[in-house]
């Protein structure tokens, strides 16, 4: 097996040493060539050599992991983001569609992250921007989301999404410009993510952006007419919630 090199960046000395021990003990194919507790220390190491894998904590004492990525915009290392158990951070990674390991992590979590890092496509600058905005301004509602298709990752403006429809383990996104995107995650995954930015699960198969609701028709079991002309059924179980939301406008 080819030997890989790694640099570890974490501003918590105990966490840094624990990660170093876990990597050394469980992944002998990885040689740790440097450890850093700050942006400055990491930059000094990366100027000398760039590792195959960079384990990167997000929040550092003298800045953030994004500062390191801005200093080295052409960094070739595969990045494994490491973050503390923080609801805002987890939300940020989900909106950006970027993998991460969550502290405290298990041996299996670490192994999966290393395996993914070796085969993954690097996050592009737009994805990293979505992540940076969500992490550094956690009280602001996200305005963009990264969507995984079978071929690529697309960053879209949330305000342009009209609705989402379940397609078994996939979800189809419908947009204002009449385009649509099939994404490889379930509708529940996106319903949980997008409920805080004005989306409403109205049916087992349908999630709608409330901005585009034109009217609620009570006949035929109840359905929503959206501004672009589509009719979306409302399930009996969701009817009360839908009416409460519409009455709050």
Phi, psi and omega in degrees: 000134181296134177285137178248152176252154181214147169239137182248133180232117178201134184275358176260110183307318181296315180295322180296314181291325178295318178296318180299317179295316181296317179294314182296317184286322188258347183223073183297345178285351181252124177259119179281117183254001178181152176226142182220146180250004184206170175299315182298312180298318181296318181298320179298318180294315185289338176290332181277318180199145179255125184281170173291322182230134175244113174276116192233115172286149183280306185263116180243160185300324183250020179156213181226168175301333180293328177299320179296317180293330177286327177292326181238073184295339180255025180301129182265350182296145170284134186256129170247107179284139178238129183221154177285166181285086185228127185300321180295318181295317180298317178300318181300314180295324180292317179295327181275349182057046179241135180288156180203164168243142189255125176281136355283139183251161177263169176300323180293319178302315181295316181297318180295319181295322179292318178298317179295319183300324183289335184249351188284154168278134181300140174301137179276175186296326179294317177299315180296327178293319177300315180296315182298316180298317183290325181283315186279342177229066187296340181275349177273141177288135179300143176247359177223157177216145177263131182243128178273120169256181180291342186247333186199178175245127185243128176265124184233156173281127183300325182295345180269355179275121178275312184199169177226144181231136179288139175223075187057243181270010178243167177225134175259126177262134178246134187243165181302328183273016179072007176275165176214155183225130175267124187242144188271049171216162185283162177296323179301320179303314182282329177298317179294323181288317193266356183297331182280351180244029170094017178257146186228126175281111186254353185196159178305330185253001189224135174232128184236148172278115187300340177301330186261009177283125179266311178198161176252123180260123187277342181284169178055036177087345179101126177207160179259137169260125179263160187298334181271001172109351181279151177250126185242121181294146176248125181288157179301320182294330184264353187303312182298315180298318179298315180296321178297319179294316181294324180288344180273351180292000000 
